[in-house]
C-alpha atoms as an extended CHARMM CRD file, in Angstrom:
* protein
*
       242  EXT
         1         1  UNK       CA            100.3920000000       92.4810000000      105.0180000000  PROA      1               0.0000000000
         2         2  UNK       CA             97.7050000000       94.9300000000      106.1450000000  PROA      2               0.0000000000
         3         3  UNK       CA             99.0490000000       95.5530000000      109.6710000000  PROA      3               0.0000000000
         4         4  UNK       CA            102.1590000000       97.2280000000      108.3190000000  PROA      4               0.0000000000
         5         5  UNK       CA            100.0570000000      100.1160000000      106.9660000000  PROA      5               0.0000000000
         6         6  UNK       CA             99.0800000000      101.2930000000      110.4320000000  PROA      6               0.0000000000
         7         7  UNK       CA             99.7830000000      105.0340000000      110.7220000000  PROA      7               0.0000000000
         8         8  UNK       CA            101.3580000000      105.2550000000      107.2740000000  PROA      8               0.0000000000
         9         9  UNK       CA            100.3890000000      108.2990000000      105.2160000000  PROA      9               0.0000000000
        10        10  UNK       CA             99.4440000000      107.5520000000      101.6340000000  PROA      10              0.0000000000
        11        11  UNK       CA             98.0290000000      109.8310000000       98.9610000000  PROA      11              0.0000000000
        12        12  UNK       CA             95.5680000000      108.4050000000       96.4300000000  PROA      12              0.0000000000
        13        13  UNK       CA             94.3850000000      110.3310000000       93.3680000000  PROA      13              0.0000000000
        14        14  UNK       CA             91.1320000000      109.5690000000       91.6060000000  PROA      14              0.0000000000
        15        15  UNK       CA             89.8300000000      108.5330000000       95.0260000000  PROA      15              0.0000000000
        16        16  UNK       CA             86.1820000000      109.4040000000       94.3930000000  PROA      16              0.0000000000
        17        17  UNK       CA             85.3750000000      106.2330000000       92.4500000000  PROA      17              0.0000000000
        18        18  UNK       CA             86.7730000000      103.2050000000       90.6530000000  PROA      18              0.0000000000
        19        19  UNK       CA             90.1790000000      101.8010000000       91.5360000000  PROA      19              0.0000000000
        20        20  UNK       CA             91.2460000000      104.9080000000       93.4330000000  PROA      20              0.0000000000
        21        21  UNK       CA             88.2770000000      104.7350000000       95.7660000000  PROA      21              0.0000000000
        22        22  UNK       CA             88.6910000000      101.0130000000       96.4310000000  PROA      22              0.0000000000
        23        23  UNK       CA             92.4220000000      101.3830000000       97.1110000000  PROA      23              0.0000000000
        24        24  UNK       CA             91.8210000000      104.3300000000       99.4370000000  PROA      24              0.0000000000
        25        25  UNK       CA             89.1730000000      102.4170000000      101.4040000000  PROA      25              0.0000000000
        26        26  UNK       CA             91.3890000000       99.3240000000      101.6540000000  PROA      26              0.0000000000
        27        27  UNK       CA             94.2690000000      101.4350000000      102.9600000000  PROA      27              0.0000000000
        28        28  UNK       CA             92.0280000000      103.1430000000      105.4860000000  PROA      28              0.0000000000
        29        29  UNK       CA             90.7470000000       99.7920000000      106.6820000000  PROA      29              0.0000000000
        30        30  UNK       CA             94.3510000000       98.6200000000      107.0530000000  PROA      30              0.0000000000
        31        31  UNK       CA             95.1610000000      101.5230000000      109.3650000000  PROA      31              0.0000000000
        32        32  UNK       CA             96.7390000000      103.9890000000      106.9730000000  PROA      32              0.0000000000
        33        33  UNK       CA             96.0820000000      107.7150000000      107.0450000000  PROA      33              0.0000000000
        34        34  UNK       CA             94.6620000000      108.3530000000      103.5860000000  PROA      34              0.0000000000
        35        35  UNK       CA             94.9400000000      111.6230000000      101.6870000000  PROA      35              0.0000000000
        36        36  UNK       CA             92.2300000000      111.3310000000       99.0370000000  PROA      36              0.0000000000
        37        37  UNK       CA             92.3360000000      113.5960000000       95.9910000000  PROA      37              0.0000000000
        38        38  UNK       CA             89.6080000000      113.8910000000       93.3500000000  PROA      38              0.0000000000
        39        39  UNK       CA             87.4020000000      116.4210000000       91.6030000000  PROA      39              0.0000000000
        40        40  UNK       CA             84.0680000000      114.8650000000       92.6260000000  PROA      40              0.0000000000
        41        41  UNK       CA             83.2670000000      116.0600000000       96.1240000000  PROA      41              0.0000000000
        42        42  UNK       CA             80.2930000000      113.7460000000       96.5720000000  PROA      42              0.0000000000
        43        43  UNK       CA             82.4500000000      110.7420000000       95.6560000000  PROA      43              0.0000000000
        44        44  UNK       CA             85.1700000000      111.9080000000       98.0390000000  PROA      44              0.0000000000
        45        45  UNK       CA             82.6060000000      112.1560000000      100.8030000000  PROA      45              0.0000000000
        46        46  UNK       CA             81.5520000000      108.5760000000      100.1170000000  PROA      46              0.0000000000
        47        47  UNK       CA             85.1940000000      107.4950000000      100.2960000000  PROA      47              0.0000000000
        48        48  UNK       CA             85.7260000000      109.2440000000      103.6190000000  PROA      48              0.0000000000
        49        49  UNK       CA             82.4730000000      107.9210000000      105.0800000000  PROA      49              0.0000000000
        50        50  UNK       CA             83.4110000000      104.3660000000      104.1460000000  PROA      50              0.0000000000
        51        51  UNK       CA             86.9300000000      104.6890000000      105.5720000000  PROA      51              0.0000000000
        52        52  UNK       CA             85.6410000000      106.1550000000      108.8210000000  PROA      52              0.0000000000
        53        53  UNK       CA             83.0100000000      103.4110000000      109.0840000000  PROA      53              0.0000000000
        54        54  UNK       CA             85.8890000000      100.9360000000      108.9890000000  PROA      54              0.0000000000
        55        55  UNK       CA             87.7660000000      102.8070000000      111.6990000000  PROA      55              0.0000000000
        56        56  UNK       CA             90.2590000000      104.5610000000      109.4410000000  PROA      56              0.0000000000
        57        57  UNK       CA             91.2020000000      108.1790000000      108.8880000000  PROA      57              0.0000000000
        58        58  UNK       CA             90.9040000000      110.1130000000      105.6470000000  PROA      58              0.0000000000
        59        59  UNK       CA             91.7360000000      113.6690000000      104.6170000000  PROA      59              0.0000000000
        60        60  UNK       CA             89.6520000000      114.4890000000      101.5380000000  PROA      60              0.0000000000
        61        61  UNK       CA             90.9440000000      117.2290000000       99.2470000000  PROA      61              0.0000000000
        62        62  UNK       CA             88.7800000000      118.2750000000       96.3090000000  PROA      62              0.0000000000
        63        63  UNK       CA             91.4370000000      118.9600000000       93.6880000000  PROA      63              0.0000000000
        64        64  UNK       CA             91.5780000000      119.3070000000       89.9200000000  PROA      64              0.0000000000
        65        65  UNK       CA             94.8210000000      117.7320000000       88.7280000000  PROA      65              0.0000000000
        66        66  UNK       CA             94.5700000000      119.7100000000       85.4950000000  PROA      66              0.0000000000
        67        67  UNK       CA             95.1870000000      122.9340000000       87.4290000000  PROA      67              0.0000000000
        68        68  UNK       CA             98.9580000000      122.6250000000       87.4760000000  PROA      68              0.0000000000
        69        69  UNK       CA             99.4760000000      126.0790000000       88.9780000000  PROA      69              0.0000000000
        70        70  UNK       CA             97.7150000000      124.8690000000       92.1410000000  PROA      70              0.0000000000
        71        71  UNK       CA            100.1760000000      122.0380000000       92.8290000000  PROA      71              0.0000000000
        72        72  UNK       CA            102.4480000000      124.3140000000       94.8200000000  PROA      72              0.0000000000
        73        73  UNK       CA             99.5280000000      125.4480000000       96.9830000000  PROA      73              0.0000000000
        74        74  UNK       CA             98.6300000000      121.8280000000       97.6330000000  PROA      74              0.0000000000
        75        75  UNK       CA            102.1670000000      121.0700000000       98.7750000000  PROA      75              0.0000000000
        76        76  UNK       CA            102.2770000000      124.1170000000      101.0340000000  PROA      76              0.0000000000
        77        77  UNK       CA             98.9520000000      123.1210000000      102.5830000000  PROA      77              0.0000000000
        78        78  UNK       CA            100.2470000000      119.6400000000      103.3680000000  PROA      78              0.0000000000
        79        79  UNK       CA            103.8880000000      120.1210000000      104.3330000000  PROA      79              0.0000000000
        80        80  UNK       CA            103.1060000000      121.4880000000      107.7920000000  PROA      80              0.0000000000
        81        81  UNK       CA            100.1790000000      119.1220000000      108.4010000000  PROA      81              0.0000000000
        82        82  UNK       CA            101.9140000000      115.8220000000      107.7270000000  PROA      82              0.0000000000
        83        83  UNK       CA            105.4570000000      114.7020000000      108.6200000000  PROA      83              0.0000000000
        84        84  UNK       CA            106.0060000000      112.7560000000      105.3990000000  PROA      84              0.0000000000
        85        85  UNK       CA            104.3850000000      110.6650000000      102.6610000000  PROA      85              0.0000000000
        86        86  UNK       CA            104.8090000000      106.8930000000      102.6530000000  PROA      86              0.0000000000
        87        87  UNK       CA            103.3410000000      106.5500000000       99.1960000000  PROA      87              0.0000000000
        88        88  UNK       CA            101.3970000000      107.9670000000       96.2760000000  PROA      88              0.0000000000
        89        89  UNK       CA             98.9500000000      105.9250000000       94.2140000000  PROA      89              0.0000000000
        90        90  UNK       CA             98.1460000000      107.6040000000       90.9050000000  PROA      90              0.0000000000
        91        91  UNK       CA             94.6820000000      106.4120000000       89.8520000000  PROA      91              0.0000000000
        92        92  UNK       CA             93.1100000000      109.5660000000       88.4160000000  PROA      92              0.0000000000
        93        93  UNK       CA             92.0740000000      109.2990000000       84.7920000000  PROA      93              0.0000000000
        94        94  UNK       CA             89.2840000000      109.7060000000       82.2800000000  PROA      94              0.0000000000
        95        95  UNK       CA             88.2690000000      109.1620000000       78.6850000000  PROA      95              0.0000000000
        96        96  UNK       CA             84.9490000000      109.9280000000       77.0100000000  PROA      96              0.0000000000
        97        97  UNK       CA             85.3010000000      107.6080000000       74.0510000000  PROA      97              0.0000000000
        98        98  UNK       CA             87.8180000000      105.7640000000       71.9420000000  PROA      98              0.0000000000
        99        99  UNK       CA             88.5010000000      107.6900000000       68.7290000000  PROA      99              0.0000000000
       100       100  UNK       CA             90.7440000000      107.0140000000       65.7240000000  PROA      100             0.0000000000
       101       101  UNK       CA             93.7340000000      109.3510000000       65.7410000000  PROA      101             0.0000000000
       102       102  UNK       CA             92.6300000000      110.9680000000       62.4760000000  PROA      102             0.0000000000
       103       103  UNK       CA             89.4680000000      112.2900000000       64.1470000000  PROA      103             0.0000000000
       104       104  UNK       CA             90.5820000000      113.2330000000       67.6420000000  PROA      104             0.0000000000
       105       105  UNK       CA             90.5240000000      116.9590000000       68.4220000000  PROA      105             0.0000000000
       106       106  UNK       CA             93.6860000000      118.7120000000       69.6570000000  PROA      106             0.0000000000
       107       107  UNK       CA             92.1430000000      119.7850000000       72.9720000000  PROA      107             0.0000000000
       108       108  UNK       CA             90.9990000000      116.2350000000       73.7070000000  PROA      108             0.0000000000
       109       109  UNK       CA             94.4090000000      114.8530000000       72.7820000000  PROA      109             0.0000000000
       110       110  UNK       CA             96.1830000000      117.3060000000       75.0930000000  PROA      110             0.0000000000
       111       111  UNK       CA             93.7640000000      116.5980000000       77.9230000000  PROA      111             0.0000000000
       112       112  UNK       CA             94.4870000000      112.8860000000       77.7300000000  PROA      112             0.0000000000
       113       113  UNK       CA             98.2310000000      113.4920000000       77.8400000000  PROA      113             0.0000000000
       114       114  UNK       CA             97.9110000000      115.9230000000       80.7280000000  PROA      114             0.0000000000
       115       115  UNK       CA             95.6850000000      113.9180000000       83.0580000000  PROA      115             0.0000000000
       116       116  UNK       CA             97.3740000000      110.5620000000       82.4520000000  PROA      116             0.0000000000
       117       117  UNK       CA            101.0250000000      111.5870000000       82.0210000000  PROA      117             0.0000000000
       118       118  UNK       CA            101.7550000000      115.1900000000       82.9910000000  PROA      118             0.0000000000
       119       119  UNK       CA             99.6580000000      115.1560000000       86.1720000000  PROA      119             0.0000000000
       120       120  UNK       CA            101.0790000000      112.0550000000       87.8790000000  PROA      120             0.0000000000
       121       121  UNK       CA            104.6440000000      113.0830000000       87.0990000000  PROA      121             0.0000000000
       122       122  UNK       CA            104.2380000000      116.6960000000       88.2030000000  PROA      122             0.0000000000
       123       123  UNK       CA            102.3800000000      115.6620000000       91.3690000000  PROA      123             0.0000000000
       124       124  UNK       CA            105.1970000000      113.2380000000       92.1750000000  PROA      124             0.0000000000
       125       125  UNK       CA            107.6950000000      116.0230000000       91.5670000000  PROA      125             0.0000000000
       126       126  UNK       CA            105.9700000000      118.5020000000       93.8740000000  PROA      126             0.0000000000
       127       127  UNK       CA            105.4730000000      115.8900000000       96.6190000000  PROA      127             0.0000000000
       128       128  UNK       CA            109.0320000000      114.5560000000       96.4400000000  PROA      128             0.0000000000
       129       129  UNK       CA            110.1970000000      116.4750000000       99.5510000000  PROA      129             0.0000000000
       130       130  UNK       CA            107.4940000000      114.6900000000      101.5810000000  PROA      130             0.0000000000
       131       131  UNK       CA            108.4380000000      111.3110000000      100.0970000000  PROA      131             0.0000000000
       132       132  UNK       CA            112.0620000000      111.9940000000      101.0670000000  PROA      132             0.0000000000
       133       133  UNK       CA            111.0600000000      112.5010000000      104.6910000000  PROA      133             0.0000000000
       134       134  UNK       CA            109.7240000000      108.9410000000      104.9320000000  PROA      134             0.0000000000
       135       135  UNK       CA            111.8760000000      106.0000000000      105.9630000000  PROA      135             0.0000000000
       136       136  UNK       CA            110.7420000000      104.3600000000      102.7330000000  PROA      136             0.0000000000
       137       137  UNK       CA            108.0630000000      105.2200000000      100.1970000000  PROA      137             0.0000000000
       138       138  UNK       CA            106.3760000000      103.7150000000       97.1550000000  PROA      138             0.0000000000
       139       139  UNK       CA            104.9360000000      105.5610000000       94.1570000000  PROA      139             0.0000000000
       140       140  UNK       CA            102.5850000000      103.6640000000       91.8530000000  PROA      140             0.0000000000
       141       141  UNK       CA            101.6110000000      104.8640000000       88.3940000000  PROA      141             0.0000000000
       142       142  UNK       CA             98.4810000000      103.1760000000       87.0380000000  PROA      142             0.0000000000
       143       143  UNK       CA             98.8920000000      102.0710000000       83.4350000000  PROA      143             0.0000000000
       144       144  UNK       CA             96.7150000000       99.8300000000       81.2560000000  PROA      144             0.0000000000
       145       145  UNK       CA             96.9630000000       97.0990000000       78.6270000000  PROA      145             0.0000000000
       146       146  UNK       CA             98.4760000000       99.5530000000       76.1220000000  PROA      146             0.0000000000
       147       147  UNK       CA            101.7550000000       99.4760000000       78.0080000000  PROA      147             0.0000000000
       148       148  UNK       CA            102.3130000000       95.9660000000       76.6240000000  PROA      148             0.0000000000
       149       149  UNK       CA             99.9060000000       95.7740000000       73.6740000000  PROA      149             0.0000000000
       150       150  UNK       CA             99.2670000000       97.8470000000       70.5630000000  PROA      150             0.0000000000
       151       151  UNK       CA             95.6020000000       98.8730000000       70.4010000000  PROA      151             0.0000000000
       152       152  UNK       CA             93.9090000000      101.2320000000       67.9710000000  PROA      152             0.0000000000
       153       153  UNK       CA             91.6690000000      104.2210000000       68.7270000000  PROA      153             0.0000000000
       154       154  UNK       CA             93.0260000000      105.1720000000       72.1450000000  PROA      154             0.0000000000
       155       155  UNK       CA             94.8920000000      108.2920000000       70.8800000000  PROA      155             0.0000000000
       156       156  UNK       CA             96.3950000000      110.4110000000       73.7160000000  PROA      156             0.0000000000
       157       157  UNK       CA             95.1900000000      108.0640000000       76.4530000000  PROA      157             0.0000000000
       158       158  UNK       CA             97.0950000000      105.0960000000       75.0530000000  PROA      158             0.0000000000
       159       159  UNK       CA            100.2110000000      107.1460000000       74.3300000000  PROA      159             0.0000000000
       160       160  UNK       CA            100.2530000000      108.5910000000       77.8380000000  PROA      160             0.0000000000
       161       161  UNK       CA             99.7320000000      105.2380000000       79.5200000000  PROA      161             0.0000000000
       162       162  UNK       CA            102.4900000000      103.6090000000       77.4940000000  PROA      162             0.0000000000
       163       163  UNK       CA            104.8680000000      106.4210000000       78.4700000000  PROA      163             0.0000000000
       164       164  UNK       CA            104.2540000000      105.7700000000       82.1790000000  PROA      164             0.0000000000
       165       165  UNK       CA            106.4410000000      102.6830000000       82.0500000000  PROA      165             0.0000000000
       166       166  UNK       CA            109.3660000000      104.8080000000       80.9620000000  PROA      166             0.0000000000
       167       167  UNK       CA            108.4380000000      107.4770000000       83.5080000000  PROA      167             0.0000000000
       168       168  UNK       CA            108.6860000000      105.0390000000       86.4160000000  PROA      168             0.0000000000
       169       169  UNK       CA            112.0010000000      103.6920000000       85.1370000000  PROA      169             0.0000000000
       170       170  UNK       CA            113.3470000000      107.2090000000       84.6800000000  PROA      170             0.0000000000
       171       171  UNK       CA            112.3320000000      108.3040000000       88.1760000000  PROA      171             0.0000000000
       172       172  UNK       CA            114.0630000000      105.2330000000       89.5960000000  PROA      172             0.0000000000
       173       173  UNK       CA            117.2360000000      105.7350000000       87.5530000000  PROA      173             0.0000000000
       174       174  UNK       CA            117.4230000000      109.3000000000       88.8120000000  PROA      174             0.0000000000
       175       175  UNK       CA            117.1600000000      108.0680000000       92.4220000000  PROA      175             0.0000000000
       176       176  UNK       CA            118.9880000000      104.7110000000       92.3400000000  PROA      176             0.0000000000
       177       177  UNK       CA            119.9240000000      104.6030000000       96.0130000000  PROA      177             0.0000000000
       178       178  UNK       CA            116.9340000000      106.3820000000       97.5070000000  PROA      178             0.0000000000
       179       179  UNK       CA            114.6340000000      104.5560000000       99.9490000000  PROA      179             0.0000000000
       180       180  UNK       CA            111.6500000000      105.5630000000       97.8370000000  PROA      180             0.0000000000
       181       181  UNK       CA            110.7290000000      103.6400000000       94.6880000000  PROA      181             0.0000000000
       182       182  UNK       CA            108.6270000000      103.9740000000       91.5780000000  PROA      182             0.0000000000
       183       183  UNK       CA            106.6650000000      101.3050000000       89.6970000000  PROA      183             0.0000000000
       184       184  UNK       CA            103.9270000000      101.1020000000       87.1050000000  PROA      184             0.0000000000
       185       185  UNK       CA            100.9780000000       98.7590000000       87.5890000000  PROA      185             0.0000000000
       186       186  UNK       CA             98.5730000000       97.6080000000       84.8950000000  PROA      186             0.0000000000
       187       187  UNK       CA             95.3810000000       96.5200000000       86.6620000000  PROA      187             0.0000000000
       188       188  UNK       CA             93.9540000000       95.0840000000       83.4440000000  PROA      188             0.0000000000
       189       189  UNK       CA             90.2920000000       95.3930000000       82.5540000000  PROA      189             0.0000000000
       190       190  UNK       CA             88.0440000000       95.8220000000       85.5680000000  PROA      190             0.0000000000
       191       191  UNK       CA             84.4990000000       97.0980000000       86.0040000000  PROA      191             0.0000000000
       192       192  UNK       CA             85.0730000000      100.8540000000       86.2850000000  PROA      192             0.0000000000
       193       193  UNK       CA             83.0260000000      103.6600000000       84.7640000000  PROA      193             0.0000000000
       194       194  UNK       CA             85.8920000000      104.3020000000       82.3530000000  PROA      194             0.0000000000
       195       195  UNK       CA             85.6970000000      100.6950000000       81.1950000000  PROA      195             0.0000000000
       196       196  UNK       CA             81.9580000000      100.9650000000       80.6470000000  PROA      196             0.0000000000
       197       197  UNK       CA             82.4020000000      104.0390000000       78.4540000000  PROA      197             0.0000000000
       198       198  UNK       CA             85.2750000000      102.5780000000       76.4550000000  PROA      198             0.0000000000
       199       199  UNK       CA             83.8050000000       99.0890000000       76.0550000000  PROA      199             0.0000000000
       200       200  UNK       CA             80.1030000000       99.8040000000       75.8980000000  PROA      200             0.0000000000
       201       201  UNK       CA             79.3890000000       96.5650000000       74.0670000000  PROA      201             0.0000000000
       202       202  UNK       CA             80.9670000000       94.4020000000       76.7680000000  PROA      202             0.0000000000
       203       203  UNK       CA             78.7810000000       93.1580000000       79.5830000000  PROA      203             0.0000000000
       204       204  UNK       CA             80.2560000000       94.2710000000       82.9290000000  PROA      204             0.0000000000
       205       205  UNK       CA             80.0380000000       90.7490000000       84.3240000000  PROA      205             0.0000000000
       206       206  UNK       CA             82.5290000000       89.6190000000       81.6870000000  PROA      206             0.0000000000
       207       207  UNK       CA             85.3560000000       91.4670000000       83.4530000000  PROA      207             0.0000000000
       208       208  UNK       CA             86.5730000000       91.2570000000       87.0810000000  PROA      208             0.0000000000
       209       209  UNK       CA             85.3680000000       93.5910000000       89.8040000000  PROA      209             0.0000000000
       210       210  UNK       CA             87.5570000000       96.5080000000       90.8540000000  PROA      210             0.0000000000
       211       211  UNK       CA             88.1950000000       94.8560000000       94.2060000000  PROA      211             0.0000000000
       212       212  UNK       CA             90.1220000000       92.0680000000       92.4720000000  PROA      212             0.0000000000
       213       213  UNK       CA             93.1170000000       94.3260000000       91.7440000000  PROA      213             0.0000000000
       214       214  UNK       CA             93.2910000000       96.1490000000       95.0880000000  PROA      214             0.0000000000
       215       215  UNK       CA             95.6250000000       93.5370000000       96.6740000000  PROA      215             0.0000000000
       216       216  UNK       CA             98.1890000000       94.2000000000       93.9280000000  PROA      216             0.0000000000
       217       217  UNK       CA             98.2690000000       97.8900000000       94.8370000000  PROA      217             0.0000000000
       218       218  UNK       CA             98.6350000000       97.1420000000       98.5280000000  PROA      218             0.0000000000
       219       219  UNK       CA            101.4370000000       94.7170000000       97.7470000000  PROA      219             0.0000000000
       220       220  UNK       CA            103.3790000000       97.3760000000       95.8230000000  PROA      220             0.0000000000
       221       221  UNK       CA            102.9040000000       99.7970000000       98.7090000000  PROA      221             0.0000000000
       222       222  UNK       CA            104.1070000000       97.2430000000      101.2400000000  PROA      222             0.0000000000
       223       223  UNK       CA            107.6070000000       96.3120000000      102.3430000000  PROA      223             0.0000000000
       224       224  UNK       CA            107.1230000000       92.8920000000      100.7520000000  PROA      224             0.0000000000
       225       225  UNK       CA            107.7460000000       94.4720000000       97.3500000000  PROA      225             0.0000000000
       226       226  UNK       CA            110.6910000000       96.6510000000       98.4040000000  PROA      226             0.0000000000
       227       227  UNK       CA            112.9700000000       95.0870000000       95.7850000000  PROA      227             0.0000000000
       228       228  UNK       CA            110.6590000000       96.0610000000       92.9120000000  PROA      228             0.0000000000
       229       229  UNK       CA            112.0320000000       99.3380000000       91.6070000000  PROA      229             0.0000000000
       230       230  UNK       CA            111.3680000000      101.0230000000       88.2670000000  PROA      230             0.0000000000
       231       231  UNK       CA            109.3110000000       98.1000000000       86.9850000000  PROA      231             0.0000000000
       232       232  UNK       CA            106.2800000000       97.8760000000       84.6970000000  PROA      232             0.0000000000
       233       233  UNK       CA            104.0700000000       95.2500000000       86.3020000000  PROA      233             0.0000000000
       234       234  UNK       CA            100.7370000000       93.5900000000       85.6430000000  PROA      234             0.0000000000
       235       235  UNK       CA             98.3290000000       92.8230000000       88.4490000000  PROA      235             0.0000000000
       236       236  UNK       CA             97.5040000000       89.4360000000       86.9260000000  PROA      236             0.0000000000
       237       237  UNK       CA            101.1610000000       88.4120000000       86.9500000000  PROA      237             0.0000000000
       238       238  UNK       CA            101.5990000000       89.3420000000       90.6000000000  PROA      238             0.0000000000
       239       239  UNK       CA             98.7990000000       86.9080000000       91.4740000000  PROA      239             0.0000000000
       240       240  UNK       CA             98.1060000000       88.6250000000       94.8010000000  PROA      240             0.0000000000
       241       241  UNK       CA             94.7460000000       87.8970000000       96.3990000000  PROA      241             0.0000000000
       242       242  UNK       CA             93.0280000000       89.3650000000       99.4290000000  PROA      242             0.0000000000
């Protein structure tokens, strides 16, 4: 599978740590040209260093996805540098703590909706002209267990993640015959910093490593999954291993 990524151009958000970083590194190792977006510049530098150590190429862009007015500037900066985009992997996300809805503050609630729902959809919208230039392209929205299960105390985070399934389906319905496609992937519980904050009482060794879900992302970016369009998928069900 990996050889087909040679010279492809793929954008990964949240690429400074966690799933985003691992996916970006795996793509770089497979020969893709990675555009890595994240707020943490030191983490982005680590991502680039690792990709270059493996012989890949990475353009790191420190970028705050909550600054929606800067999306147009990002597009303008990229449109003359790259011929197209072969994919976008939306991995950016955060949560400080799980809180019952009755106690969550409005600003926190809005932030969760914006980073997990507004941002990936608006970034996809602004980058759509570059996706259209590709022969084929794949957009992956990262969801979580809440897309299939009801869980308490996740307030705006859970609501936003559940809505991503509809978002992917809607994007696909609006572009039924386009060569680009949209899917949602639930990686399940893996050992990220977000998991540690949300499940502080769970020992990290009780959940899989981040690397265990990377093959599922690469599969959805590859031509092998070209018939999957507008779907809400779970990494465990795909049963893809490295």
